[in-house]
Amino acid sequence: MSLLILGIESSCDETGVALVRSTGDGAVPTLLSHALHSQIDMHQAYGGVVPELASRDHIRRVLPLATQVLADSGHALREVDVVAYTRGPGLAGALLVGAGVACALGAALGKPVLGVHHLEGHLLSPFLSADPPEFPFVALLVSGGHTQLMRVDGVGRYEILGETIDDAAGEAFDKSAKLMGLGYPGGPALSRLAEQGSATAFKLPRPLLHSGDLDFSFAGLKTAVLTQAKKLGDELEARKADLAASTEAAIVEVLVKKTLAALKQTGLKRVVVAGGVGANRLLRAQLNAACAQNKVRVHYPELHLCTDNGAMIAMAAAMRLQAGQQEANTDYAFDVKPRWPLDAITVPGTPTAV
């Protein structure tokens, strides 16, 4: 059965809306249109995301974006079959905006709704690309708040192989950038500056690189960057590009080598990279080279879909419905889960089938 699924993402500082068509015949769902508004300019003055401002901006943006998406797709609101939204994890207030709008739309239309796990959206986002992966695969999920390696055997069939025990890779980028005075958002600014520096200028630690497991730790690297910056003192400005390049090289080396270890441990020959850090050029270059050498296929989301977006939420909802992992429901009472481990995905209650 063909379904039109409207997806709403509002977990942090991007408001995203998208429309996806699922044919229900096992084919990968198709993205019809999507629109995204980033709040970066608004939060820059504060050096980070202000939750209350984020929530208020989601309220202003979500319905105009939905109108835009429907107009671009050539479909009317009444044609939507399911309204999906990010249920968690994320900022509580921001999540409530998306959940509230989605459930209100569902109730007004008499159509079912479905809450989606934000990280599952990232995990399945490479299926939106021109070169979608096939199950099973190893997934490297790298974002501002999460760094995880998983074995993925199908939709909803996830085994966590390793994860960060403190700061995520994205946090290491952002916090290191802040220590260098690079502003917000720090990660992309650090990566741009790193292109002008030497990756071997400073010997920075590669935490847990030889731990024998697949866990990550980046808090110690951030401390090492702070120590090095203090040592440089007045020379920091002149050596900032070198420090940025050395920091990026340390993070990327750990991510690449742990991913290769996960591939070896599982025996799989396919890897998916998802999340905002998946847009990093050095990570892509080094992982591509390492995977080519080991005859492993590597898949990424399209660059413009690496950040939070509605397309990944609509896609995850479509794939869950298609795989029979979850059913949309017409109980419009909702809750959100600001903290929600990916391996704890459950289907609440007994929903009404689509």
PDB file of N, CA and C in Angstrom, residues 37-103:
ATOM      1  N   HIS A  37      15.195  24.759   8.186  1.00  0.00           N
ATOM      2  CA  HIS A  37      15.629  26.064   8.696  1.00  0.00           C
ATOM      3  C   HIS A  37      16.619  25.844   9.824  1.00  0.00           C
ATOM      4  N   SER A  38      17.810  26.438   9.709  1.00  0.00           N
ATOM      5  CA  SER A  38      18.825  26.337  10.750  1.00  0.00           C
ATOM      6  C   SER A  38      18.803  27.576  11.639  1.00  0.00           C
ATOM      7  N   GLN A  39      18.998  27.353  12.929  1.00  0.00           N
ATOM      8  CA  GLN A  39      18.987  28.455  13.896  1.00  0.00           C
ATOM      9  C   GLN A  39      20.395  28.945  14.242  1.00  0.00           C
ATOM     10  N   ILE A  40      21.391  28.534  13.468  1.00  0.00           N
ATOM     11  CA  ILE A  40      22.779  28.859  13.798  1.00  0.00           C
ATOM     12  C   ILE A  40      22.971  30.354  14.026  1.00  0.00           C
ATOM     13  N   ASP A  41      22.461  31.176  13.130  1.00  0.00           N
ATOM     14  CA  ASP A  41      22.669  32.630  13.252  1.00  0.00           C
ATOM     15  C   ASP A  41      22.103  33.156  14.567  1.00  0.00           C
ATOM     16  N   MET A  42      20.975  32.602  14.993  1.00  0.00           N
ATOM     17  CA  MET A  42      20.325  33.072  16.229  1.00  0.00           C
ATOM     18  C   MET A  42      21.147  32.703  17.462  1.00  0.00           C
ATOM     19  N   HIS A  43      21.754  31.518  17.461  1.00  0.00           N
ATOM     20  CA  HIS A  43      22.462  31.039  18.647  1.00  0.00           C
ATOM     21  C   HIS A  43      23.923  31.500  18.707  1.00  0.00           C
ATOM     22  N   GLN A  44      24.456  32.019  17.601  1.00  0.00           N
ATOM     23  CA  GLN A  44      25.871  32.399  17.570  1.00  0.00           C
ATOM     24  C   GLN A  44      26.248  33.401  18.653  1.00  0.00           C
ATOM     25  N   ALA A  45      25.354  34.329  18.920  1.00  0.00           N
ATOM     26  CA  ALA A  45      25.643  35.370  19.914  1.00  0.00           C
ATOM     27  C   ALA A  45      25.851  34.792  21.306  1.00  0.00           C
ATOM     28  N   TYR A  46      25.334  33.587  21.555  1.00  0.00           N
ATOM     29  CA  TYR A  46      25.413  32.969  22.880  1.00  0.00           C
ATOM     30  C   TYR A  46      26.474  31.877  22.949  1.00  0.00           C
ATOM     31  N   GLY A  47      27.098  31.571  21.826  1.00  0.00           N
ATOM     32  CA  GLY A  47      28.141  30.553  21.812  1.00  0.00           C
ATOM     33  C   GLY A  47      27.640  29.133  21.922  1.00  0.00           C
ATOM     34  N   GLY A  48      26.341  28.926  21.744  1.00  0.00           N
ATOM     35  CA  GLY A  48      25.745  27.592  21.840  1.00  0.00           C
ATOM     36  C   GLY A  48      24.236  27.682  21.806  1.00  0.00           C
ATOM     37  N   VAL A  49      23.584  26.530  21.779  1.00  0.00           N
ATOM     38  CA  VAL A  49      22.130  26.500  21.650  1.00  0.00           C
ATOM     39  C   VAL A  49      21.455  26.915  22.955  1.00  0.00           C
ATOM     40  N   VAL A  50      20.534  27.866  22.864  1.00  0.00           N
ATOM     41  CA  VAL A  50      19.713  28.281  24.008  1.00  0.00           C
ATOM     42  C   VAL A  50      18.362  27.574  23.868  1.00  0.00           C
ATOM     43  N   PRO A  51      18.065  26.596  24.726  1.00  0.00           N
ATOM     44  CA  PRO A  51      16.871  25.769  24.534  1.00  0.00           C
ATOM     45  C   PRO A  51      15.565  26.540  24.384  1.00  0.00           C
ATOM     46  N   GLU A  52      15.353  27.568  25.200  1.00  0.00           N
ATOM     47  CA  GLU A  52      14.092  28.320  25.127  1.00  0.00           C
ATOM     48  C   GLU A  52      13.952  29.028  23.785  1.00  0.00           C
ATOM     49  N   LEU A  53      15.046  29.621  23.307  1.00  0.00           N
ATOM     50  CA  LEU A  53      15.004  30.288  22.005  1.00  0.00           C
ATOM     51  C   LEU A  53      14.776  29.278  20.886  1.00  0.00           C
ATOM     52  N   ALA A  54      15.397  28.120  21.023  1.00  0.00           N
ATOM     53  CA  ALA A  54      15.223  27.072  20.012  1.00  0.00           C
ATOM     54  C   ALA A  54      13.756  26.666  19.908  1.00  0.00           C
ATOM     55  N   SER A  55      13.119  26.441  21.048  1.00  0.00           N
ATOM     56  CA  SER A  55      11.717  26.012  21.058  1.00  0.00           C
ATOM     57  C   SER A  55      10.814  27.063  20.419  1.00  0.00           C
ATOM     58  N   ARG A  56      11.029  28.311  20.792  1.00  0.00           N
ATOM     59  CA  ARG A  56      10.187  29.389  20.254  1.00  0.00           C
ATOM     60  C   ARG A  56      10.352  29.507  18.738  1.00  0.00           C
ATOM     61  N   ASP A  57      11.571  29.306  18.257  1.00  0.00           N
ATOM     62  CA  ASP A  57      11.799  29.421  16.817  1.00  0.00           C
ATOM     63  C   ASP A  57      11.164  28.255  16.062  1.00  0.00           C
ATOM     64  N   HIS A  58      11.200  27.052  16.653  1.00  0.00           N
ATOM     65  CA  HIS A  58      10.516  25.914  16.030  1.00  0.00           C
ATOM     66  C   HIS A  58       9.032  26.231  15.830  1.00  0.00           C
ATOM     67  N   ILE A  59       8.417  26.861  16.823  1.00  0.00           N
ATOM     68  CA  ILE A  59       6.995  27.207  16.728  1.00  0.00           C
ATOM     69  C   ILE A  59       6.740  28.102  15.526  1.00  0.00           C
ATOM     70  N   ARG A  60       7.631  29.064  15.312  1.00  0.00           N
ATOM     71  CA  ARG A  60       7.463  30.000  14.195  1.00  0.00           C
ATOM     72  C   ARG A  60       7.672  29.330  12.838  1.00  0.00           C
ATOM     73  N   ARG A  61       8.557  28.352  12.784  1.00  0.00           N
ATOM     74  CA  ARG A  61       9.007  27.829  11.485  1.00  0.00           C
ATOM     75  C   ARG A  61       8.248  26.620  10.973  1.00  0.00           C
ATOM     76  N   VAL A  62       7.756  25.771  11.852  1.00  0.00           N
ATOM     77  CA  VAL A  62       7.331  24.430  11.424  1.00  0.00           C
ATOM     78  C   VAL A  62       6.164  24.448  10.434  1.00  0.00           C
ATOM     79  N   LEU A  63       5.137  25.242  10.663  1.00  0.00           N
ATOM     80  CA  LEU A  63       3.992  25.230   9.752  1.00  0.00           C
ATOM     81  C   LEU A  63       4.320  25.864   8.395  1.00  0.00           C
ATOM     82  N   PRO A  64       5.020  27.008   8.347  1.00  0.00           N
ATOM     83  CA  PRO A  64       5.432  27.522   7.032  1.00  0.00           C
ATOM     84  C   PRO A  64       6.297  26.534   6.249  1.00  0.00           C
ATOM     85  N   LEU A  65       7.165  25.796   6.937  1.00  0.00           N
ATOM     86  CA  LEU A  65       7.987  24.802   6.255  1.00  0.00           C
ATOM     87  C   LEU A  65       7.125  23.661   5.714  1.00  0.00           C
ATOM     88  N   ALA A  66       6.128  23.244   6.504  1.00  0.00           N
ATOM     89  CA  ALA A  66       5.225  22.187   6.044  1.00  0.00           C
ATOM     90  C   ALA A  66       4.455  22.639   4.805  1.00  0.00           C
ATOM     91  N   THR A  67       3.998  23.882   4.809  1.00  0.00           N
ATOM     92  CA  THR A  67       3.294  24.436   3.644  1.00  0.00           C
ATOM     93  C   THR A  67       4.199  24.440   2.417  1.00  0.00           C
ATOM     94  N   GLN A  68       5.460  24.823   2.629  1.00  0.00           N
ATOM     95  CA  GLN A  68       6.431  24.843   1.530  1.00  0.00           C
ATOM     96  C   GLN A  68       6.684  23.448   0.961  1.00  0.00           C
ATOM     97  N   VAL A  69       6.849  22.480   1.852  1.00  0.00           N
ATOM     98  CA  VAL A  69       7.125  21.096   1.426  1.00  0.00           C
ATOM     99  C   VAL A  69       5.968  20.541   0.605  1.00  0.00           C
ATOM    100  N   LEU A  70       4.745  20.762   1.069  1.00  0.00           N
ATOM    101  CA  LEU A  70       3.580  20.255   0.348  1.00  0.00           C
ATOM    102  C   LEU A  70       3.445  20.927  -1.013  1.00  0.00           C
ATOM    103  N   ALA A  71       3.685  22.246  -1.058  1.00  0.00           N
ATOM    104  CA  ALA A  71       3.602  22.953  -2.337  1.00  0.00           C
ATOM    105  C   ALA A  71       4.656  22.443  -3.315  1.00  0.00           C
ATOM    106  N   ASP A  72       5.884  22.240  -2.809  1.00  0.00           N
ATOM    107  CA  ASP A  72       6.971  21.763  -3.678  1.00  0.00           C
ATOM    108  C   ASP A  72       6.708  20.355  -4.207  1.00  0.00           C
ATOM    109  N   SER A  73       6.012  19.550  -3.416  1.00  0.00           N
ATOM    110  CA  SER A  73       5.759  18.163  -3.814  1.00  0.00           C
ATOM    111  C   SER A  73       4.536  18.022  -4.722  1.00  0.00           C
ATOM    112  N   GLY A  74       3.704  19.058  -4.748  1.00  0.00           N
ATOM    113  CA  GLY A  74       2.485  18.992  -5.544  1.00  0.00           C
ATOM    114  C   GLY A  74       1.368  18.223  -4.866  1.00  0.00           C
ATOM    115  N   HIS A  75       1.491  18.019  -3.552  1.00  0.00           N
ATOM    116  CA  HIS A  75       0.461  17.292  -2.812  1.00  0.00           C
ATOM    117  C   HIS A  75      -0.227  18.219  -1.814  1.00  0.00           C
ATOM    118  N   ALA A  76      -1.484  17.886  -1.514  1.00  0.00           N
ATOM    119  CA  ALA A  76      -2.245  18.648  -0.527  1.00  0.00           C
ATOM    120  C   ALA A  76      -2.121  17.992   0.845  1.00  0.00           C
ATOM    121  N   LEU A  77      -2.338  18.770   1.888  1.00  0.00           N
ATOM    122  CA  LEU A  77      -2.236  18.253   3.250  1.00  0.00           C
ATOM    123  C   LEU A  77      -3.175  17.071   3.474  1.00  0.00           C
ATOM    124  N   ARG A  78      -4.360  17.132   2.876  1.00  0.00           N
ATOM    125  CA  ARG A  78      -5.345  16.056   3.079  1.00  0.00           C
ATOM    126  C   ARG A  78      -4.872  14.720   2.500  1.00  0.00           C
ATOM    127  N   GLU A  79      -3.868  14.747   1.597  1.00  0.00           N
ATOM    128  CA  GLU A  79      -3.365  13.512   0.994  1.00  0.00           C
ATOM    129  C   GLU A  79      -2.380  12.782   1.897  1.00  0.00           C
ATOM    130  N   VAL A  80      -1.877  13.458   2.939  1.00  0.00           N
ATOM    131  CA  VAL A  80      -0.903  12.837   3.845  1.00  0.00           C
ATOM    132  C   VAL A  80      -1.557  11.665   4.580  1.00  0.00           C
ATOM    133  N   ASP A  81      -0.885  10.528   4.614  1.00  0.00           N
ATOM    134  CA  ASP A  81      -1.422   9.325   5.257  1.00  0.00           C
ATOM    135  C   ASP A  81      -0.946   9.156   6.694  1.00  0.00           C
ATOM    136  N   VAL A  82       0.301   9.581   6.977  1.00  0.00           N
ATOM    137  CA  VAL A  82       0.891   9.442   8.315  1.00  0.00           C
ATOM    138  C   VAL A  82       1.696  10.696   8.613  1.00  0.00           C
ATOM    139  N   VAL A  83       1.612  11.188   9.835  1.00  0.00           N
ATOM    140  CA  VAL A  83       2.451  12.307  10.272  1.00  0.00           C
ATOM    141  C   VAL A  83       3.468  11.768  11.275  1.00  0.00           C
ATOM    142  N   ALA A  84       4.747  11.850  10.925  1.00  0.00           N
ATOM    143  CA  ALA A  84       5.822  11.353  11.796  1.00  0.00           C
ATOM    144  C   ALA A  84       6.546  12.532  12.435  1.00  0.00           C
ATOM    145  N   TYR A  85       7.108  12.299  13.608  1.00  0.00           N
ATOM    146  CA  TYR A  85       7.831  13.357  14.311  1.00  0.00           C
ATOM    147  C   TYR A  85       8.947  12.752  15.146  1.00  0.00           C
ATOM    148  N   THR A  86       9.917  13.567  15.497  1.00  0.00           N
ATOM    149  CA  THR A  86      10.998  13.133  16.372  1.00  0.00           C
ATOM    150  C   THR A  86      10.494  13.110  17.806  1.00  0.00           C
ATOM    151  N   ARG A  87      10.521  11.922  18.403  1.00  0.00           N
ATOM    152  CA  ARG A  87      10.065  11.767  19.786  1.00  0.00           C
ATOM    153  C   ARG A  87      11.225  11.955  20.765  1.00  0.00           C
ATOM    154  N   GLY A  88      12.441  11.725  20.332  1.00  0.00           N
ATOM    155  CA  GLY A  88      13.616  11.876  21.171  1.00  0.00           C
ATOM    156  C   GLY A  88      14.787  11.187  20.501  1.00  0.00           C
ATOM    157  N   PRO A  89      15.969  11.292  21.061  1.00  0.00           N
ATOM    158  CA  PRO A  89      16.366  12.208  22.138  1.00  0.00           C
ATOM    159  C   PRO A  89      16.555  13.626  21.610  1.00  0.00           C
ATOM    160  N   GLY A  90      16.709  14.576  22.537  1.00  0.00           N
ATOM    161  CA  GLY A  90      16.891  15.968  22.151  1.00  0.00           C
ATOM    162  C   GLY A  90      16.504  16.891  23.294  1.00  0.00           C
ATOM    163  N   LEU A  91      16.326  18.159  22.974  1.00  0.00           N
ATOM    164  CA  LEU A  91      15.902  19.143  23.964  1.00  0.00           C
ATOM    165  C   LEU A  91      14.403  18.985  24.205  1.00  0.00           C
ATOM    166  N   ALA A  92      14.001  18.873  25.460  1.00  0.00           N
ATOM    167  CA  ALA A  92      12.604  18.567  25.785  1.00  0.00           C
ATOM    168  C   ALA A  92      11.630  19.558  25.153  1.00  0.00           C
ATOM    169  N   GLY A  93      11.878  20.844  25.335  1.00  0.00           N
ATOM    170  CA  GLY A  93      10.964  21.853  24.800  1.00  0.00           C
ATOM    171  C   GLY A  93      10.881  21.820  23.292  1.00  0.00           C
ATOM    172  N   ALA A  94      12.034  21.634  22.646  1.00  0.00           N
ATOM    173  CA  ALA A  94      12.064  21.582  21.185  1.00  0.00           C
ATOM    174  C   ALA A  94      11.314  20.357  20.671  1.00  0.00           C
ATOM    175  N   LEU A  95      11.520  19.223  21.317  1.00  0.00           N
ATOM    176  CA  LEU A  95      10.814  18.001  20.925  1.00  0.00           C
ATOM    177  C   LEU A  95       9.305  18.168  21.065  1.00  0.00           C
ATOM    178  N   LEU A  96       8.865  18.843  22.126  1.00  0.00           N
ATOM    179  CA  LEU A  96       7.432  19.022  22.365  1.00  0.00           C
ATOM    180  C   LEU A  96       6.769  19.827  21.258  1.00  0.00           C
ATOM    181  N   VAL A  97       7.510  20.748  20.654  1.00  0.00           N
ATOM    182  CA  VAL A  97       6.937  21.533  19.558  1.00  0.00           C
ATOM    183  C   VAL A  97       6.599  20.626  18.380  1.00  0.00           C
ATOM    184  N   GLY A  98       7.578  19.839  17.949  1.00  0.00           N
ATOM    185  CA  GLY A  98       7.344  18.944  16.818  1.00  0.00           C
ATOM    186  C   GLY A  98       6.277  17.908  17.105  1.00  0.00           C
ATOM    187  N   ALA A  99       6.326  17.328  18.313  1.00  0.00           N
ATOM    188  CA  ALA A  99       5.343  16.310  18.690  1.00  0.00           C
ATOM    189  C   ALA A  99       3.940  16.910  18.749  1.00  0.00           C
ATOM    190  N   GLY A 100       3.832  18.092  19.327  1.00  0.00           N
ATOM    191  CA  GLY A 100       2.525  18.739  19.447  1.00  0.00           C
ATOM    192  C   GLY A 100       1.926  19.095  18.100  1.00  0.00           C
ATOM    193  N   VAL A 101       2.752  19.644  17.215  1.00  0.00           N
ATOM    194  CA  VAL A 101       2.264  20.005  15.875  1.00  0.00           C
ATOM    195  C   VAL A 101       1.859  18.759  15.102  1.00  0.00           C
ATOM    196  N   ALA A 102       2.704  17.708  15.165  1.00  0.00           N
ATOM    197  CA  ALA A 102       2.407  16.469  14.434  1.00  0.00           C
ATOM    198  C   ALA A 102       1.101  15.846  14.909  1.00  0.00           C
ATOM    199  N   CYS A 103       0.908  15.772  16.224  1.00  0.00           N
ATOM    200  CA  CYS A 103      -0.306  15.148  16.756  1.00  0.00           C
ATOM    201  C   CYS A 103      -1.537  16.014  16.496  1.00  0.00           C
TER     202      CYS A 103
END
